[in-house]
mmCIF file of C-alpha atoms in Angstrom:
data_model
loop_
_atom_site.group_PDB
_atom_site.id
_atom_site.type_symbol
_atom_site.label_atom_id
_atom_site.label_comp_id
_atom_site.label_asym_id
_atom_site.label_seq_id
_atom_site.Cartn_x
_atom_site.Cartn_y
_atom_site.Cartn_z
ATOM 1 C CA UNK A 226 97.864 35.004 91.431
ATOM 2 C CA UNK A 227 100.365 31.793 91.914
ATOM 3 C CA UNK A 228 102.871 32.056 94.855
ATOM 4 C CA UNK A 229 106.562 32.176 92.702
ATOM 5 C CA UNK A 230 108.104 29.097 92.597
ATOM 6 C CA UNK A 231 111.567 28.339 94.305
ATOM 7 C CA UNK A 232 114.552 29.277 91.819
ATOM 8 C CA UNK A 233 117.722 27.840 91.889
ATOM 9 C CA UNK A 234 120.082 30.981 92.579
ATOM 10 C CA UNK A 235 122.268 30.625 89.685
ATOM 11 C CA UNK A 236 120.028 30.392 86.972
ATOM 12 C CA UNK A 237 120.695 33.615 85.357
ATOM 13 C CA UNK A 238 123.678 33.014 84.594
ATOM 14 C CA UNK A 239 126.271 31.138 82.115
ATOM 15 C CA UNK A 240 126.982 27.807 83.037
ATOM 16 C CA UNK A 241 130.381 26.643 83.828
ATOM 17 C CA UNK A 242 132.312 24.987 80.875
ATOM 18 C CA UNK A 243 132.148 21.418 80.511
ATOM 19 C CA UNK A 244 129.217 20.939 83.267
ATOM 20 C CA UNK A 245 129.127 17.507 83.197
ATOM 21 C CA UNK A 246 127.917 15.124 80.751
ATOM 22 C CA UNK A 247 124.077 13.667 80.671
ATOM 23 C CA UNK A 248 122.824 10.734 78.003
ATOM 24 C CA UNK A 249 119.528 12.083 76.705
ATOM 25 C CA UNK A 250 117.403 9.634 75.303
ATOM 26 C CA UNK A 251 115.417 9.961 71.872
ATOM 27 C CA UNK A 252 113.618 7.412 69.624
ATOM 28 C CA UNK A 253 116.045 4.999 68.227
ATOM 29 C CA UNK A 254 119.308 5.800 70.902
ATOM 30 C CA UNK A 255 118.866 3.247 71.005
ATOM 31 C CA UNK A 256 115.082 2.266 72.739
ATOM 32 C CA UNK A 257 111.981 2.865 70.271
ATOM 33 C CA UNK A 258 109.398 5.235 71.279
ATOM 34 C CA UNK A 259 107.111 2.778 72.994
ATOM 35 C CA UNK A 260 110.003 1.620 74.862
ATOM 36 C CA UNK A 261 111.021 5.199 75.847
ATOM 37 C CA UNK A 262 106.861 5.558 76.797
ATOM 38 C CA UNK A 263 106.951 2.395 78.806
ATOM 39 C CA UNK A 264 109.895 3.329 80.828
ATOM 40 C CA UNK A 265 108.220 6.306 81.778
ATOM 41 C CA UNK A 266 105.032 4.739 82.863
ATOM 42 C CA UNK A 267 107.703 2.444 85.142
ATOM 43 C CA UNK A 268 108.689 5.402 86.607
ATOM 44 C CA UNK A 269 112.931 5.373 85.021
ATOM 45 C CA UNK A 270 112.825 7.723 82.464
ATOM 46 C CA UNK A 271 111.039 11.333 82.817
ATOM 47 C CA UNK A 272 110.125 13.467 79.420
ATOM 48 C CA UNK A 273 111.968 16.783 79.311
ATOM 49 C CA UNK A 274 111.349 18.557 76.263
ATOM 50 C CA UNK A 275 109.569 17.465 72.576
ATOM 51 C CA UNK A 276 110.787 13.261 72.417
ATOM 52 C CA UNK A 277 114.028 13.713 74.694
ATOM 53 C CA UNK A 278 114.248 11.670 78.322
ATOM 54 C CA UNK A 279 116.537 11.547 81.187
ATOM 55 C CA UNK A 280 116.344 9.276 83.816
ATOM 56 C CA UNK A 281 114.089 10.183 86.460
ATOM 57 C CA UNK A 282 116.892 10.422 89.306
ATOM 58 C CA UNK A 283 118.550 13.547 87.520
ATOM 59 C CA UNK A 284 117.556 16.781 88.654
ATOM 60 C CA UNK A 285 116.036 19.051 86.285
ATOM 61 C CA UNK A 286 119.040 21.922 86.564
ATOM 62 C CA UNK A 287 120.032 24.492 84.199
ATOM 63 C CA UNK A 288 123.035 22.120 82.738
ATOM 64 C CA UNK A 289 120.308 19.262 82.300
ATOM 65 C CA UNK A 290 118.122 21.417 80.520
ATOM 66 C CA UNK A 291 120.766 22.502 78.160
ATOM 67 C CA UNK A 292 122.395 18.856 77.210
ATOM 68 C CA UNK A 293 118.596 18.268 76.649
ATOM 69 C CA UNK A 294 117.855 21.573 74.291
ATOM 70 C CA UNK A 295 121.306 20.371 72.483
ATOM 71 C CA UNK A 296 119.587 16.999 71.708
ATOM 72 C CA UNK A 297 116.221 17.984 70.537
ATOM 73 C CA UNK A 298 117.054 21.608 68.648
ATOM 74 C CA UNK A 299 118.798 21.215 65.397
ATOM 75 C CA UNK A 300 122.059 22.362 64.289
ATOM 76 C CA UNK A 301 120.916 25.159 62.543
ATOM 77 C CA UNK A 302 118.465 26.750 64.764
ATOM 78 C CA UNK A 303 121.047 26.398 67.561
ATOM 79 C CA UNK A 304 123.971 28.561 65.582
ATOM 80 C CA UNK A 305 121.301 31.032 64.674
ATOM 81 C CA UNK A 306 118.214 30.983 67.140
ATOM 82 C CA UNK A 307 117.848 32.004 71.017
ATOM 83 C CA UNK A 308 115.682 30.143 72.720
ATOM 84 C CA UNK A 309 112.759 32.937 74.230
ATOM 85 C CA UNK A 310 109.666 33.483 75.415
ATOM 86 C CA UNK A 311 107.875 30.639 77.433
ATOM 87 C CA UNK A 312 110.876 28.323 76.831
ATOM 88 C CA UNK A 313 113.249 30.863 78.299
ATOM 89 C CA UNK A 314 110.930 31.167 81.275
ATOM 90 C CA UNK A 315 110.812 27.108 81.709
ATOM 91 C CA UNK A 316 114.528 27.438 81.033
ATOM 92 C CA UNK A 317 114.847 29.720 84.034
ATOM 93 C CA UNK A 318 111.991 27.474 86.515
ATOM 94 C CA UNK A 319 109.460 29.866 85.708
ATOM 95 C CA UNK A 320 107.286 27.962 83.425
ATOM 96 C CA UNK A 321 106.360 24.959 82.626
ATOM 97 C CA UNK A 322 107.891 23.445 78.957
ATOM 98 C CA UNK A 323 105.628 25.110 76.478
ATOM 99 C CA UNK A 324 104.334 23.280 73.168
ATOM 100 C CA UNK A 325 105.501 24.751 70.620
ATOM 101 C CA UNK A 326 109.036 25.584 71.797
ATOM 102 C CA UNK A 327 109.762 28.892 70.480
ATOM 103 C CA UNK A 328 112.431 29.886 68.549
ATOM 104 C CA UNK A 329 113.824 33.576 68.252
ATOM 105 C CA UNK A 330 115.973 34.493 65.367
ATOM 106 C CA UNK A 331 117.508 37.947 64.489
ATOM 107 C CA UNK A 332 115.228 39.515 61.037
ATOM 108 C CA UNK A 333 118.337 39.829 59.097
ATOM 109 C CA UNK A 334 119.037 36.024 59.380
ATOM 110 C CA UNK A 335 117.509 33.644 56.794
ATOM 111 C CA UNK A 336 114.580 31.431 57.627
ATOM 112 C CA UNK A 337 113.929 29.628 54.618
ATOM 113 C CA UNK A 338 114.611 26.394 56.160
ATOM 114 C CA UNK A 339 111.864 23.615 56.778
ATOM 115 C CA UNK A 340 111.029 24.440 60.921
ATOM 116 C CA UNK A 341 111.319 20.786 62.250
ATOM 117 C CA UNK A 342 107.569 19.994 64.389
ATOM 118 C CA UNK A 343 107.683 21.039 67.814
ATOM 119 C CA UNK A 344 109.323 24.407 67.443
ATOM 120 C CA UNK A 345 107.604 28.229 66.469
ATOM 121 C CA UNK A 346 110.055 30.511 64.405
ATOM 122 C CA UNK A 347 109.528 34.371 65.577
ATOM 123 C CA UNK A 348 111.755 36.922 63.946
ATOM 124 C CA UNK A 349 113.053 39.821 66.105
ATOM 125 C CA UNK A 350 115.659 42.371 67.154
ATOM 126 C CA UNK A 351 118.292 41.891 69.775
ATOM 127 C CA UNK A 352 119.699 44.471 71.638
ATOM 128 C CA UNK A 353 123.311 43.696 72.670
ATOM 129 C CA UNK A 354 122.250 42.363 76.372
ATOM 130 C CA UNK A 355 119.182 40.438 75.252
ATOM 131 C CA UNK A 356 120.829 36.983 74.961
ATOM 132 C CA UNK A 357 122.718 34.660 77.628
ATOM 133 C CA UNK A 358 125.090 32.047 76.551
ATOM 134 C CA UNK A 359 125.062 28.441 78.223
ATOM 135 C CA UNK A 360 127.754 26.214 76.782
ATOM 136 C CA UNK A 361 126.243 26.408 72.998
ATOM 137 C CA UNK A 362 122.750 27.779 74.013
ATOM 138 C CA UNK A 363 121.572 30.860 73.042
ATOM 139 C CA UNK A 364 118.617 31.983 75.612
ATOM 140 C CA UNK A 365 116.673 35.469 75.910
ATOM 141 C CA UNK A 366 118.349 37.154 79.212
ATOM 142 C CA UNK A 367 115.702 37.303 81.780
ATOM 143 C CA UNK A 368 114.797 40.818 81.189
ATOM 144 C CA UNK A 369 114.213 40.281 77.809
ATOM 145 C CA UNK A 370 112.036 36.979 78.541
ATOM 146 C CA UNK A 371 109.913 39.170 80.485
ATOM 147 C CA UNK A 372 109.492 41.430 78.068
ATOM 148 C CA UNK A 373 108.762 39.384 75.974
ATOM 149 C CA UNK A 374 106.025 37.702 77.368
ATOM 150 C CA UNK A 375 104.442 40.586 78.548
ATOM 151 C CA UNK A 376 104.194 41.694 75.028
ATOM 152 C CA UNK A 377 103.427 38.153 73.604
ATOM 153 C CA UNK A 378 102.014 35.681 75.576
ATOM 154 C CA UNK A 379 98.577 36.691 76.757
ATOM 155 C CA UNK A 380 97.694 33.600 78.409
ATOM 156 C CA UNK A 381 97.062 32.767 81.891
ATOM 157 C CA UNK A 382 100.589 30.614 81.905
ATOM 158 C CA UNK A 383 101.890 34.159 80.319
ATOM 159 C CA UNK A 384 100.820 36.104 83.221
ATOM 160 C CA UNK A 385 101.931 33.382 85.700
ATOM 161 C CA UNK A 386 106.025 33.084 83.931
ATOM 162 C CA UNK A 387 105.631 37.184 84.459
ATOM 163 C CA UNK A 388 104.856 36.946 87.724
ATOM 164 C CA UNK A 389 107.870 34.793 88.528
ATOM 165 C CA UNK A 390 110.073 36.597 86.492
ATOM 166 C CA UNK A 391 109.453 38.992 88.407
ATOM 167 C CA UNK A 392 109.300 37.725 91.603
ATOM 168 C CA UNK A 393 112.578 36.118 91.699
ATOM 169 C CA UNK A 394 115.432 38.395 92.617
ATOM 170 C CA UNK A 395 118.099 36.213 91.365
ATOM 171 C CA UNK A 396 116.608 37.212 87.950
ATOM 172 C CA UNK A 397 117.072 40.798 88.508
ATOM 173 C CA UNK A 398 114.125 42.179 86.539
ATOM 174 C CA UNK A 399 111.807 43.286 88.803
ATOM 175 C CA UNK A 400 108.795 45.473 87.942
ATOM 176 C CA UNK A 401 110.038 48.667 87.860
ATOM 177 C CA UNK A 402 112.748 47.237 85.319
ATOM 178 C CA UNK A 403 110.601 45.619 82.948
ATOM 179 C CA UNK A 404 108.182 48.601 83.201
ATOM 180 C CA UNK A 405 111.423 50.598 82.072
ATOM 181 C CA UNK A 406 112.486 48.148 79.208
ATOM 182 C CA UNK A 407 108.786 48.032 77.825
ATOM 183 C CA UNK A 408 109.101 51.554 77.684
ATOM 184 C CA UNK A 409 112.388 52.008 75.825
ATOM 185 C CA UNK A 410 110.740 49.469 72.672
ATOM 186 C CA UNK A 411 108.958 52.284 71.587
ATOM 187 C CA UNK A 412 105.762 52.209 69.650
ATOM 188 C CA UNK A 413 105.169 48.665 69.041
ATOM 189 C CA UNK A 414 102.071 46.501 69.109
ATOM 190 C CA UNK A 415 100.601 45.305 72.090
ATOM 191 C CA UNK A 416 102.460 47.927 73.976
ATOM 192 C CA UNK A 417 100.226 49.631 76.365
ATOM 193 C CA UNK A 418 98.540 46.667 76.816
ATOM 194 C CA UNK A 419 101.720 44.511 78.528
ATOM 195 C CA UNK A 420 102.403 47.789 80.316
ATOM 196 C CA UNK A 421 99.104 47.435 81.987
ATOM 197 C CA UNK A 422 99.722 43.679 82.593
ATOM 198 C CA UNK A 423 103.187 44.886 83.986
ATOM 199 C CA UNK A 424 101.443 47.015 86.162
ATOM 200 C CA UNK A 425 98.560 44.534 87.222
ATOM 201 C CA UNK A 426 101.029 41.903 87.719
ATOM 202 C CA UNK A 427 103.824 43.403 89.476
ATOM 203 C CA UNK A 428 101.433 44.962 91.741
ATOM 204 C CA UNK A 429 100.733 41.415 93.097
ATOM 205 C CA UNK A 430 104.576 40.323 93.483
ATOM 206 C CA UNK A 431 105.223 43.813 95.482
ATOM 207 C CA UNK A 432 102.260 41.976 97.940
ATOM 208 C CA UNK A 433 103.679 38.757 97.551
ATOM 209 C CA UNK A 434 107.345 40.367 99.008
ATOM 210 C CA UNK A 435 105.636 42.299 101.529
ATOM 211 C CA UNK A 436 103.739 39.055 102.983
ATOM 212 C CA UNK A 437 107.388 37.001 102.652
ATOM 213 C CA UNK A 438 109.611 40.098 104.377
ATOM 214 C CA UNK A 439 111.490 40.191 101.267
#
């Protein structure tokens, strides 16, 4: 198992209002996408997420990432979608950007619109803590990212963004917790399988705090 990565200690929660302001780059604003491709190869631009850049002397914080979500997710999946799963876990450093970027929506809302490429559409239930506002972002709490993956993402980049999830105390959802929250879904597919993944994985973080002295 992966060592967790260093978390910035506010990334759990909201982000102050008006944060700054950050020019994201896309394909005609006003470089084409060769351009934007050549200027990363020079080492000026760095790609963040799907066709967006930022110049590669801005740190990749929590307010960068969500100018950059505002620029590539459209209008209508921001009003009505919460960014989960891997991309909540990249969103909160503990994952890397996943391809597709997925896409939670509540079941009751309506999905018939096109999905733009680059993004997965998953339909769900939210409980009334599951989501975190930043600025105009909707994105799965940490809990509920954890969850989530655990119940969704069995890949080895899965079990590593559960691992720090877990492992970061900042986040607040340590083992125990999301052992506790998998339990209160109820019957639900995949279940007792992320329970034993819990288990497995949370086993190694309690290891990994021992070795640290946390």
């Amino acid at each position: 198992m992966t060592s967790p990565r260093p978390l910035a200690p506010d990334s759990a929660h909201p982000l102050p209002p008006g944060a700054g302001y950050l020019r994201v780059l896309r394909p005609g604003d006003p470089f084409s996408s060769g351009e934007l491709t050549a200027m990363v190869s020079d080492g000026i631009l760095r790609r963040v997420v799907l066709d967006a850049y930022v110049p590669v002397g801005v740190a990749l914080t929590r307010a960068t990432k969500v100018r950059v979500l505002r620029a590539v997710i459209p209008q209508h999946l921001q009003r009505r979608g919460v960014l989960g799963r891997l991309g909540a876990a990249w969103f909160y450093d503990c994952a890397d950007v996943p391809d597709p970027l997925p896409i939670l929506v509540a079941k009751d809302a309506r999905t018939t619109t096109t999905l733009p490429h680059g993004f997965s559409l998953h339909q769900t239930v939210f409980n009334a803590f599951d989501r975190v506002s930043h600025e105009a972002m909707s994105v799965t709490s940490p809990l509920r990212t954890a969850v989530d993956v655990a119940l969704h993402v069995e890949t080895p980049e899965g079990t590593r963004a559960l691992h720090w999830l877990m492992a970061s105390p900042h986040l607040h959802c340590p083992p125990e917790l999301v052992l506790a929250a998998l339990d209160a879904v109820g019957k639900k597919p995949g279940r007792r399988q992320a329970l034993a993944r819990v288990r497995k994985v949370g086993r190694a973080v309690e290891r990994g705090y021992e070795a640290t002295g946390r």
